[in-house]
Amino acid sequence: MQVPQTIRRLTERVETLTIVVILIVAGALWAFVGLVDEMIEGDLHAFDEAILMALRVPGNPSDAIGGPQVETAMRDLTALGGITVLTLLTLSVLAYLLLRGKRASALFLAVAIVGGQLLSHGFKTLFSRPRPDLVPHGVDVATASFPSGHSMMAAVTYLTLAVMLARLDGHTKVRVFFVSLAAILALAVGVSRVYLGVHWPSDVLAGWTLGAAWALLVWLIARWLERRGRIDRETGG
């Protein structure tokens, strides 16, 4: 009887939202591991090829559906997941936090973003999956394919920035807006990578799942540090 009572006391101290986020992180990591396993065994080829070719004009793999206007739009969207845009955006938010006197939050954010970038590069090096060769690439690429660095870093950066900014605003609608906008941007970047033929769809799925798990883990750590007075307290609403 002692063990169930201990578990009950522990769960009573943990907020429902925290439990939900932990479960989502676990689910995202489980999905990432599943994608890795399927990718290594070669079971994703049919799935990847079917989606990649569905975005091409039938009988002409060199021509993406939608025409030149859509291709231009996709190149613009894919730039939102590039190192230049993400770095400028991160530096802008860091400057904002510093101007507001949130030095601990700024430092924590910088470590979180850099950590996500290192994680992305590490997995790319580990798996070294070749880029798709079924269609011409719509933009230049130089690194390995799995997981998609643009998709992962878009999820890491935009979602991490969103949750950190949301902590400073007490209005629920504003918080929902931040997170929703971040999710939309991450999704758009991932779709653009497949459309431009530089990533297999499973690369993008892996980038999304790992990036989302990292961003949510950052949020959990931020709450833990906040309760210990290590970073600025979250604004209530």
mmCIF file of N, CA and C in Angstrom, residues 11-120:
data_model
loop_
_atom_site.group_PDB
_atom_site.id
_atom_site.type_symbol
_atom_site.label_atom_id
_atom_site.label_comp_id
_atom_site.label_asym_id
_atom_site.label_seq_id
_atom_site.Cartn_x
_atom_site.Cartn_y
_atom_site.Cartn_z
ATOM 1 N N THR A 11 2.096 12.288 -8.132
ATOM 2 C CA THR A 11 1.283 12.794 -9.235
ATOM 3 C C THR A 11 0.474 14.009 -8.825
ATOM 4 N N GLU A 12 0.113 14.098 -7.556
ATOM 5 C CA GLU A 12 -0.629 15.258 -7.093
ATOM 6 C C GLU A 12 0.221 16.521 -7.151
ATOM 7 N N ARG A 13 1.518 16.372 -7.056
ATOM 8 C CA ARG A 13 2.423 17.513 -7.092
ATOM 9 C C ARG A 13 2.744 17.936 -8.524
ATOM 10 N N VAL A 14 2.463 17.085 -9.481
ATOM 11 C CA VAL A 14 2.775 17.385 -10.876
ATOM 12 C C VAL A 14 1.512 17.865 -11.582
ATOM 13 N N GLU A 15 1.584 19.003 -12.234
ATOM 14 C CA GLU A 15 0.434 19.554 -12.933
ATOM 15 C C GLU A 15 0.037 18.658 -14.098
ATOM 16 N N THR A 16 -1.256 18.660 -14.391
ATOM 17 C CA THR A 16 -1.758 17.855 -15.497
ATOM 18 C C THR A 16 -1.086 18.233 -16.812
ATOM 19 N N LEU A 17 -0.891 19.543 -17.033
ATOM 20 C CA LEU A 17 -0.257 20.003 -18.262
ATOM 21 C C LEU A 17 1.145 19.430 -18.410
ATOM 22 N N THR A 18 1.878 19.384 -17.315
ATOM 23 C CA THR A 18 3.232 18.836 -17.356
ATOM 24 C C THR A 18 3.215 17.367 -17.734
ATOM 25 N N ILE A 19 2.269 16.629 -17.173
ATOM 26 C CA ILE A 19 2.152 15.201 -17.507
ATOM 27 C C ILE A 19 1.841 15.022 -18.984
ATOM 28 N N VAL A 20 0.924 15.835 -19.487
ATOM 29 C CA VAL A 20 0.556 15.750 -20.902
ATOM 30 C C VAL A 20 1.769 16.028 -21.793
ATOM 31 N N VAL A 21 2.535 17.065 -21.458
ATOM 32 C CA VAL A 21 3.706 17.413 -22.259
ATOM 33 C C VAL A 21 4.742 16.293 -22.209
ATOM 34 N N ILE A 22 4.933 15.700 -21.047
ATOM 35 C CA ILE A 22 5.878 14.583 -20.933
ATOM 36 C C ILE A 22 5.449 13.427 -21.836
ATOM 37 N N LEU A 23 4.155 13.150 -21.848
ATOM 38 C CA LEU A 23 3.638 12.075 -22.708
ATOM 39 C C LEU A 23 3.842 12.406 -24.186
ATOM 40 N N ILE A 24 3.649 13.686 -24.552
ATOM 41 C CA ILE A 24 3.844 14.089 -25.947
ATOM 42 C C ILE A 24 5.314 13.948 -26.335
ATOM 43 N N VAL A 25 6.209 14.358 -25.447
ATOM 44 C CA VAL A 25 7.644 14.220 -25.710
ATOM 45 C C VAL A 25 8.006 12.748 -25.905
ATOM 46 N N ALA A 26 7.482 11.900 -25.027
ATOM 47 C CA ALA A 26 7.758 10.459 -25.140
ATOM 48 C C ALA A 26 7.215 9.910 -26.452
ATOM 49 N N GLY A 27 6.023 10.357 -26.833
ATOM 50 C CA GLY A 27 5.435 9.899 -28.092
ATOM 51 C C GLY A 27 6.241 10.352 -29.298
ATOM 52 N N ALA A 28 6.712 11.600 -29.262
ATOM 53 C CA ALA A 28 7.511 12.120 -30.372
ATOM 54 C C ALA A 28 8.830 11.362 -30.501
ATOM 55 N N LEU A 29 9.464 11.086 -29.370
ATOM 56 C CA LEU A 29 10.719 10.338 -29.406
ATOM 57 C C LEU A 29 10.495 8.906 -29.881
ATOM 58 N N TRP A 30 9.374 8.310 -29.465
ATOM 59 C CA TRP A 30 9.034 6.963 -29.928
ATOM 60 C C TRP A 30 8.842 6.959 -31.445
ATOM 61 N N ALA A 31 8.160 7.999 -31.959
ATOM 62 C CA ALA A 31 7.950 8.093 -33.409
ATOM 63 C C ALA A 31 9.278 8.264 -34.138
ATOM 64 N N PHE A 32 10.181 9.071 -33.582
ATOM 65 C CA PHE A 32 11.491 9.278 -34.205
ATOM 66 C C PHE A 32 12.280 7.965 -34.254
ATOM 67 N N VAL A 33 12.283 7.243 -33.150
ATOM 68 C CA VAL A 33 12.999 5.959 -33.115
ATOM 69 C C VAL A 33 12.395 4.993 -34.125
ATOM 70 N N GLY A 34 11.064 4.997 -34.245
ATOM 71 C CA GLY A 34 10.409 4.144 -35.230
ATOM 72 C C GLY A 34 10.817 4.491 -36.650
ATOM 73 N N LEU A 35 10.902 5.791 -36.946
ATOM 74 C CA LEU A 35 11.332 6.232 -38.276
ATOM 75 C C LEU A 35 12.774 5.818 -38.545
ATOM 76 N N VAL A 36 13.616 5.939 -37.529
ATOM 77 C CA VAL A 36 15.017 5.522 -37.687
ATOM 78 C C VAL A 36 15.086 4.031 -38.018
ATOM 79 N N ASP A 37 14.331 3.240 -37.279
ATOM 80 C CA ASP A 37 14.339 1.788 -37.492
ATOM 81 C C ASP A 37 13.864 1.435 -38.897
ATOM 82 N N GLU A 38 12.773 2.061 -39.330
ATOM 83 C CA GLU A 38 12.231 1.793 -40.663
ATOM 84 C C GLU A 38 13.191 2.269 -41.755
ATOM 85 N N MET A 39 13.841 3.412 -41.507
ATOM 86 C CA MET A 39 14.775 3.947 -42.490
ATOM 87 C C MET A 39 15.984 3.026 -42.659
ATOM 88 N N ILE A 40 16.514 2.537 -41.550
ATOM 89 C CA ILE A 40 17.677 1.655 -41.604
ATOM 90 C C ILE A 40 17.347 0.350 -42.331
ATOM 91 N N GLU A 41 16.133 -0.157 -42.111
ATOM 92 C CA GLU A 41 15.724 -1.406 -42.742
ATOM 93 C C GLU A 41 15.295 -1.219 -44.203
ATOM 94 N N GLY A 42 15.155 0.037 -44.632
ATOM 95 C CA GLY A 42 14.773 0.304 -46.009
ATOM 96 C C GLY A 42 13.289 0.192 -46.287
ATOM 97 N N ASP A 43 12.470 0.181 -45.232
ATOM 98 C CA ASP A 43 11.031 -0.005 -45.405
ATOM 99 C C ASP A 43 10.291 1.283 -45.758
ATOM 100 N N LEU A 44 10.992 2.406 -45.777
ATOM 101 C CA LEU A 44 10.341 3.685 -46.054
ATOM 102 C C LEU A 44 10.421 4.086 -47.522
ATOM 103 N N HIS A 45 11.114 3.302 -48.315
ATOM 104 C CA HIS A 45 11.367 3.719 -49.699
ATOM 105 C C HIS A 45 10.081 3.921 -50.493
ATOM 106 N N ALA A 46 9.163 2.970 -50.416
ATOM 107 C CA ALA A 46 7.913 3.077 -51.184
ATOM 108 C C ALA A 46 7.102 4.288 -50.746
ATOM 109 N N PHE A 47 7.010 4.501 -49.431
ATOM 110 C CA PHE A 47 6.287 5.657 -48.888
ATOM 111 C C PHE A 47 6.921 6.965 -49.361
ATOM 112 N N ASP A 48 8.229 7.069 -49.237
ATOM 113 C CA ASP A 48 8.941 8.285 -49.625
ATOM 114 C C ASP A 48 8.794 8.567 -51.117
ATOM 115 N N GLU A 49 8.978 7.536 -51.921
ATOM 116 C CA GLU A 49 8.924 7.718 -53.376
ATOM 117 C C GLU A 49 7.523 8.121 -53.829
ATOM 118 N N ALA A 50 6.503 7.518 -53.235
ATOM 119 C CA ALA A 50 5.127 7.814 -53.637
ATOM 120 C C ALA A 50 4.785 9.283 -53.394
ATOM 121 N N ILE A 51 5.159 9.806 -52.231
ATOM 122 C CA ILE A 51 4.846 11.209 -51.920
ATOM 123 C C ILE A 51 5.683 12.149 -52.768
ATOM 124 N N LEU A 52 6.960 11.826 -52.924
ATOM 125 C CA LEU A 52 7.843 12.691 -53.698
ATOM 126 C C LEU A 52 7.371 12.795 -55.145
ATOM 127 N N MET A 53 6.973 11.676 -55.738
ATOM 128 C CA MET A 53 6.536 11.687 -57.129
ATOM 129 C C MET A 53 5.137 12.287 -57.283
ATOM 130 N N ALA A 54 4.336 12.264 -56.211
ATOM 131 C CA ALA A 54 3.003 12.872 -56.273
ATOM 132 C C ALA A 54 3.085 14.385 -56.419
ATOM 133 N N LEU A 55 4.231 14.942 -56.059
ATOM 134 C CA LEU A 55 4.438 16.389 -56.168
ATOM 135 C C LEU A 55 5.069 16.771 -57.502
ATOM 136 N N ARG A 56 5.144 15.829 -58.435
ATOM 137 C CA ARG A 56 5.718 16.060 -59.753
ATOM 138 C C ARG A 56 4.661 15.861 -60.838
ATOM 139 N N VAL A 57 4.827 16.544 -61.937
ATOM 140 C CA VAL A 57 3.926 16.376 -63.063
ATOM 141 C C VAL A 57 4.068 14.947 -63.586
ATOM 142 N N PRO A 58 2.961 14.213 -63.749
ATOM 143 C CA PRO A 58 3.044 12.819 -64.216
ATOM 144 C C PRO A 58 3.844 12.697 -65.511
ATOM 145 N N GLY A 59 4.817 11.795 -65.489
ATOM 146 C CA GLY A 59 5.637 11.563 -66.663
ATOM 147 C C GLY A 59 6.794 12.523 -66.814
ATOM 148 N N ASN A 60 6.907 13.512 -65.916
ATOM 149 C CA ASN A 60 7.985 14.496 -66.012
ATOM 150 C C ASN A 60 8.510 14.815 -64.610
ATOM 151 N N PRO A 61 9.360 13.969 -64.051
ATOM 152 C CA PRO A 61 9.856 14.158 -62.687
ATOM 153 C C PRO A 61 10.623 15.469 -62.478
ATOM 154 N N SER A 62 11.108 16.079 -63.549
ATOM 155 C CA SER A 62 11.870 17.320 -63.399
ATOM 156 C C SER A 62 10.977 18.541 -63.221
ATOM 157 N N ASP A 63 9.663 18.358 -63.350
ATOM 158 C CA ASP A 63 8.728 19.484 -63.283
ATOM 159 C C ASP A 63 7.801 19.313 -62.079
ATOM 160 N N ALA A 64 7.943 20.205 -61.082
ATOM 161 C CA ALA A 64 7.090 20.140 -59.895
ATOM 162 C C ALA A 64 5.706 20.686 -60.207
ATOM 163 N N ILE A 65 4.686 20.163 -59.550
ATOM 164 C CA ILE A 65 3.319 20.631 -59.772
ATOM 165 C C ILE A 65 3.183 22.073 -59.280
ATOM 166 N N GLY A 66 2.295 22.809 -59.923
ATOM 167 C CA GLY A 66 2.032 24.180 -59.482
ATOM 168 C C GLY A 66 2.698 25.249 -60.321
ATOM 169 N N GLY A 67 3.746 24.882 -61.034
ATOM 170 C CA GLY A 67 4.399 25.857 -61.889
ATOM 171 C C GLY A 67 5.438 26.711 -61.185
ATOM 172 N N PRO A 68 6.052 27.639 -61.926
ATOM 173 C CA PRO A 68 7.149 28.473 -61.400
ATOM 174 C C PRO A 68 6.758 29.305 -60.186
ATOM 175 N N GLN A 69 5.506 29.783 -60.122
ATOM 176 C CA GLN A 69 5.104 30.620 -58.993
ATOM 177 C C GLN A 69 5.146 29.844 -57.681
ATOM 178 N N VAL A 70 4.664 28.604 -57.722
ATOM 179 C CA VAL A 70 4.682 27.784 -56.509
ATOM 180 C C VAL A 70 6.119 27.433 -56.126
ATOM 181 N N GLU A 71 6.955 27.134 -57.121
ATOM 182 C CA GLU A 71 8.355 26.832 -56.831
ATOM 183 C C GLU A 71 9.045 28.009 -56.168
ATOM 184 N N THR A 72 8.777 29.221 -56.639
ATOM 185 C CA THR A 72 9.367 30.412 -56.028
ATOM 186 C C THR A 72 8.894 30.570 -54.591
ATOM 187 N N ALA A 73 7.601 30.352 -54.377
ATOM 188 C CA ALA A 73 7.050 30.455 -53.019
ATOM 189 C C ALA A 73 7.685 29.421 -52.093
ATOM 190 N N MET A 74 7.902 28.219 -52.596
ATOM 191 C CA MET A 74 8.497 27.166 -51.778
ATOM 192 C C MET A 74 9.952 27.487 -51.430
ATOM 193 N N ARG A 75 10.664 28.115 -52.361
ATOM 194 C CA ARG A 75 12.044 28.518 -52.044
ATOM 195 C C ARG A 75 12.051 29.600 -50.959
ATOM 196 N N ASP A 76 11.063 30.484 -51.011
ATOM 197 C CA ASP A 76 10.956 31.508 -49.963
ATOM 198 C C ASP A 76 10.657 30.863 -48.615
ATOM 199 N N LEU A 77 9.752 29.885 -48.621
ATOM 200 C CA LEU A 77 9.395 29.214 -47.371
ATOM 201 C C LEU A 77 10.563 28.408 -46.817
ATOM 202 N N THR A 78 11.302 27.741 -47.690
ATOM 203 C CA THR A 78 12.402 26.904 -47.205
ATOM 204 C C THR A 78 13.496 27.753 -46.565
ATOM 205 N N ALA A 79 13.616 29.018 -47.018
ATOM 206 C CA ALA A 79 14.611 29.914 -46.420
ATOM 207 C C ALA A 79 14.297 30.213 -44.958
ATOM 208 N N LEU A 80 13.024 30.071 -44.571
ATOM 209 C CA LEU A 80 12.634 30.318 -43.175
ATOM 210 C C LEU A 80 13.232 29.279 -42.229
ATOM 211 N N GLY A 81 13.703 28.150 -42.779
ATOM 212 C CA GLY A 81 14.353 27.145 -41.956
ATOM 213 C C GLY A 81 15.858 27.134 -42.111
ATOM 214 N N GLY A 82 16.384 28.118 -42.845
ATOM 215 C CA GLY A 82 17.827 28.200 -43.060
ATOM 216 C C GLY A 82 18.543 28.849 -41.892
ATOM 217 N N ILE A 83 19.833 28.609 -41.818
ATOM 218 C CA ILE A 83 20.630 29.088 -40.689
ATOM 219 C C ILE A 83 20.643 30.605 -40.596
ATOM 220 N N THR A 84 20.610 31.297 -41.745
ATOM 221 C CA THR A 84 20.668 32.756 -41.734
ATOM 222 C C THR A 84 19.428 33.357 -41.082
ATOM 223 N N VAL A 85 18.254 32.939 -41.555
ATOM 224 C CA VAL A 85 17.005 33.477 -41.014
ATOM 225 C C VAL A 85 16.843 33.100 -39.543
ATOM 226 N N LEU A 86 17.104 31.832 -39.203
ATOM 227 C CA LEU A 86 16.929 31.388 -37.826
ATOM 228 C C LEU A 86 17.890 32.091 -36.876
ATOM 229 N N THR A 87 19.114 32.328 -37.338
ATOM 230 C CA THR A 87 20.085 33.032 -36.494
ATOM 231 C C THR A 87 19.657 34.476 -36.248
ATOM 232 N N LEU A 88 19.234 35.161 -37.310
ATOM 233 C CA LEU A 88 18.785 36.549 -37.162
ATOM 234 C C LEU A 88 17.579 36.642 -36.231
ATOM 235 N N LEU A 89 16.640 35.711 -36.384
ATOM 236 C CA LEU A 89 15.453 35.723 -35.538
ATOM 237 C C LEU A 89 15.817 35.439 -34.087
ATOM 238 N N THR A 90 16.683 34.466 -33.877
ATOM 239 C CA THR A 90 17.087 34.127 -32.508
ATOM 240 C C THR A 90 17.812 35.293 -31.845
ATOM 241 N N LEU A 91 18.719 35.926 -32.581
ATOM 242 C CA LEU A 91 19.445 37.079 -32.026
ATOM 243 C C LEU A 91 18.480 38.218 -31.693
ATOM 244 N N SER A 92 17.448 38.391 -32.509
ATOM 245 C CA SER A 92 16.468 39.452 -32.248
ATOM 246 C C SER A 92 15.709 39.182 -30.952
ATOM 247 N N VAL A 93 15.293 37.921 -30.752
ATOM 248 C CA VAL A 93 14.567 37.583 -29.527
ATOM 249 C C VAL A 93 15.493 37.659 -28.316
ATOM 250 N N LEU A 94 16.741 37.239 -28.485
ATOM 251 C CA LEU A 94 17.709 37.365 -27.389
ATOM 252 C C LEU A 94 17.889 38.824 -26.995
ATOM 253 N N ALA A 95 17.985 39.700 -27.992
ATOM 254 C CA ALA A 95 18.117 41.133 -27.712
ATOM 255 C C ALA A 95 16.888 41.653 -26.972
ATOM 256 N N TYR A 96 15.712 41.194 -27.381
ATOM 257 C CA TYR A 96 14.463 41.594 -26.723
ATOM 258 C C TYR A 96 14.462 41.169 -25.255
ATOM 259 N N LEU A 97 14.881 39.920 -24.995
ATOM 260 C CA LEU A 97 14.915 39.431 -23.622
ATOM 261 C C LEU A 97 15.917 40.213 -22.775
ATOM 262 N N LEU A 98 17.057 40.527 -23.364
ATOM 263 C CA LEU A 98 18.071 41.288 -22.638
ATOM 264 C C LEU A 98 17.583 42.707 -22.329
ATOM 265 N N LEU A 99 16.890 43.308 -23.291
ATOM 266 C CA LEU A 99 16.353 44.652 -23.068
ATOM 267 C C LEU A 99 15.300 44.658 -21.962
ATOM 268 N N ARG A 100 14.613 43.544 -21.798
ATOM 269 C CA ARG A 100 13.615 43.425 -20.743
ATOM 270 C C ARG A 100 14.231 42.970 -19.421
ATOM 271 N N GLY A 101 15.539 42.820 -19.420
ATOM 272 C CA GLY A 101 16.222 42.419 -18.194
ATOM 273 C C GLY A 101 16.116 40.935 -17.891
ATOM 274 N N LYS A 102 15.764 40.119 -18.867
ATOM 275 C CA LYS A 102 15.605 38.675 -18.671
ATOM 276 C C LYS A 102 16.892 37.956 -19.076
ATOM 277 N N ARG A 103 17.963 38.227 -18.384
ATOM 278 C CA ARG A 103 19.259 37.677 -18.781
ATOM 279 C C ARG A 103 19.296 36.161 -18.662
ATOM 280 N N ALA A 104 18.740 35.631 -17.587
ATOM 281 C CA ALA A 104 18.752 34.170 -17.408
ATOM 282 C C ALA A 104 17.947 33.479 -18.507
ATOM 283 N N SER A 105 16.801 34.047 -18.863
ATOM 284 C CA SER A 105 15.988 33.469 -19.933
ATOM 285 C C SER A 105 16.716 33.540 -21.262
ATOM 286 N N ALA A 106 17.424 34.640 -21.503
ATOM 287 C CA ALA A 106 18.172 34.796 -22.749
ATOM 288 C C ALA A 106 19.273 33.748 -22.850
ATOM 289 N N LEU A 107 19.986 33.526 -21.766
ATOM 290 C CA LEU A 107 21.053 32.531 -21.762
ATOM 291 C C LEU A 107 20.480 31.136 -21.968
ATOM 292 N N PHE A 108 19.382 30.851 -21.294
ATOM 293 C CA PHE A 108 18.748 29.550 -21.425
ATOM 294 C C PHE A 108 18.292 29.317 -22.866
ATOM 295 N N LEU A 109 17.713 30.350 -23.486
ATOM 296 C CA LEU A 109 17.258 30.244 -24.865
ATOM 297 C C LEU A 109 18.430 29.975 -25.809
ATOM 298 N N ALA A 110 19.523 30.692 -25.625
ATOM 299 C CA ALA A 110 20.691 30.503 -26.484
ATOM 300 C C ALA A 110 21.222 29.077 -26.390
ATOM 301 N N VAL A 111 21.305 28.559 -25.170
ATOM 302 C CA VAL A 111 21.785 27.179 -24.977
ATOM 303 C C VAL A 111 20.839 26.185 -25.634
ATOM 304 N N ALA A 112 19.527 26.430 -25.516
ATOM 305 C CA ALA A 112 18.535 25.523 -26.093
ATOM 306 C C ALA A 112 18.649 25.477 -27.618
ATOM 307 N N ILE A 113 18.791 26.638 -28.243
ATOM 308 C CA ILE A 113 18.871 26.687 -29.709
ATOM 309 C C ILE A 113 20.161 26.048 -30.206
ATOM 310 N N VAL A 114 21.274 26.382 -29.574
ATOM 311 C CA VAL A 114 22.555 25.807 -29.980
ATOM 312 C C VAL A 114 22.550 24.298 -29.756
ATOM 313 N N GLY A 115 21.963 23.858 -28.649
ATOM 314 C CA GLY A 115 21.877 22.424 -28.378
ATOM 315 C C GLY A 115 21.085 21.693 -29.443
ATOM 316 N N GLY A 116 19.976 22.293 -29.892
ATOM 317 C CA GLY A 116 19.193 21.689 -30.956
ATOM 318 C C GLY A 116 19.966 21.597 -32.258
ATOM 319 N N GLN A 117 20.737 22.626 -32.562
ATOM 320 C CA GLN A 117 21.543 22.624 -33.781
ATOM 321 C C GLN A 117 22.595 21.518 -33.733
ATOM 322 N N LEU A 118 23.247 21.359 -32.602
ATOM 323 C CA LEU A 118 24.258 20.312 -32.450
ATOM 324 C C LEU A 118 23.620 18.929 -32.570
ATOM 325 N N LEU A 119 22.416 18.787 -32.002
ATOM 326 C CA LEU A 119 21.709 17.508 -32.093
ATOM 327 C C LEU A 119 21.397 17.166 -33.548
ATOM 328 N N SER A 120 20.948 18.155 -34.302
ATOM 329 C CA SER A 120 20.628 17.943 -35.711
ATOM 330 C C SER A 120 21.861 17.506 -36.495
#
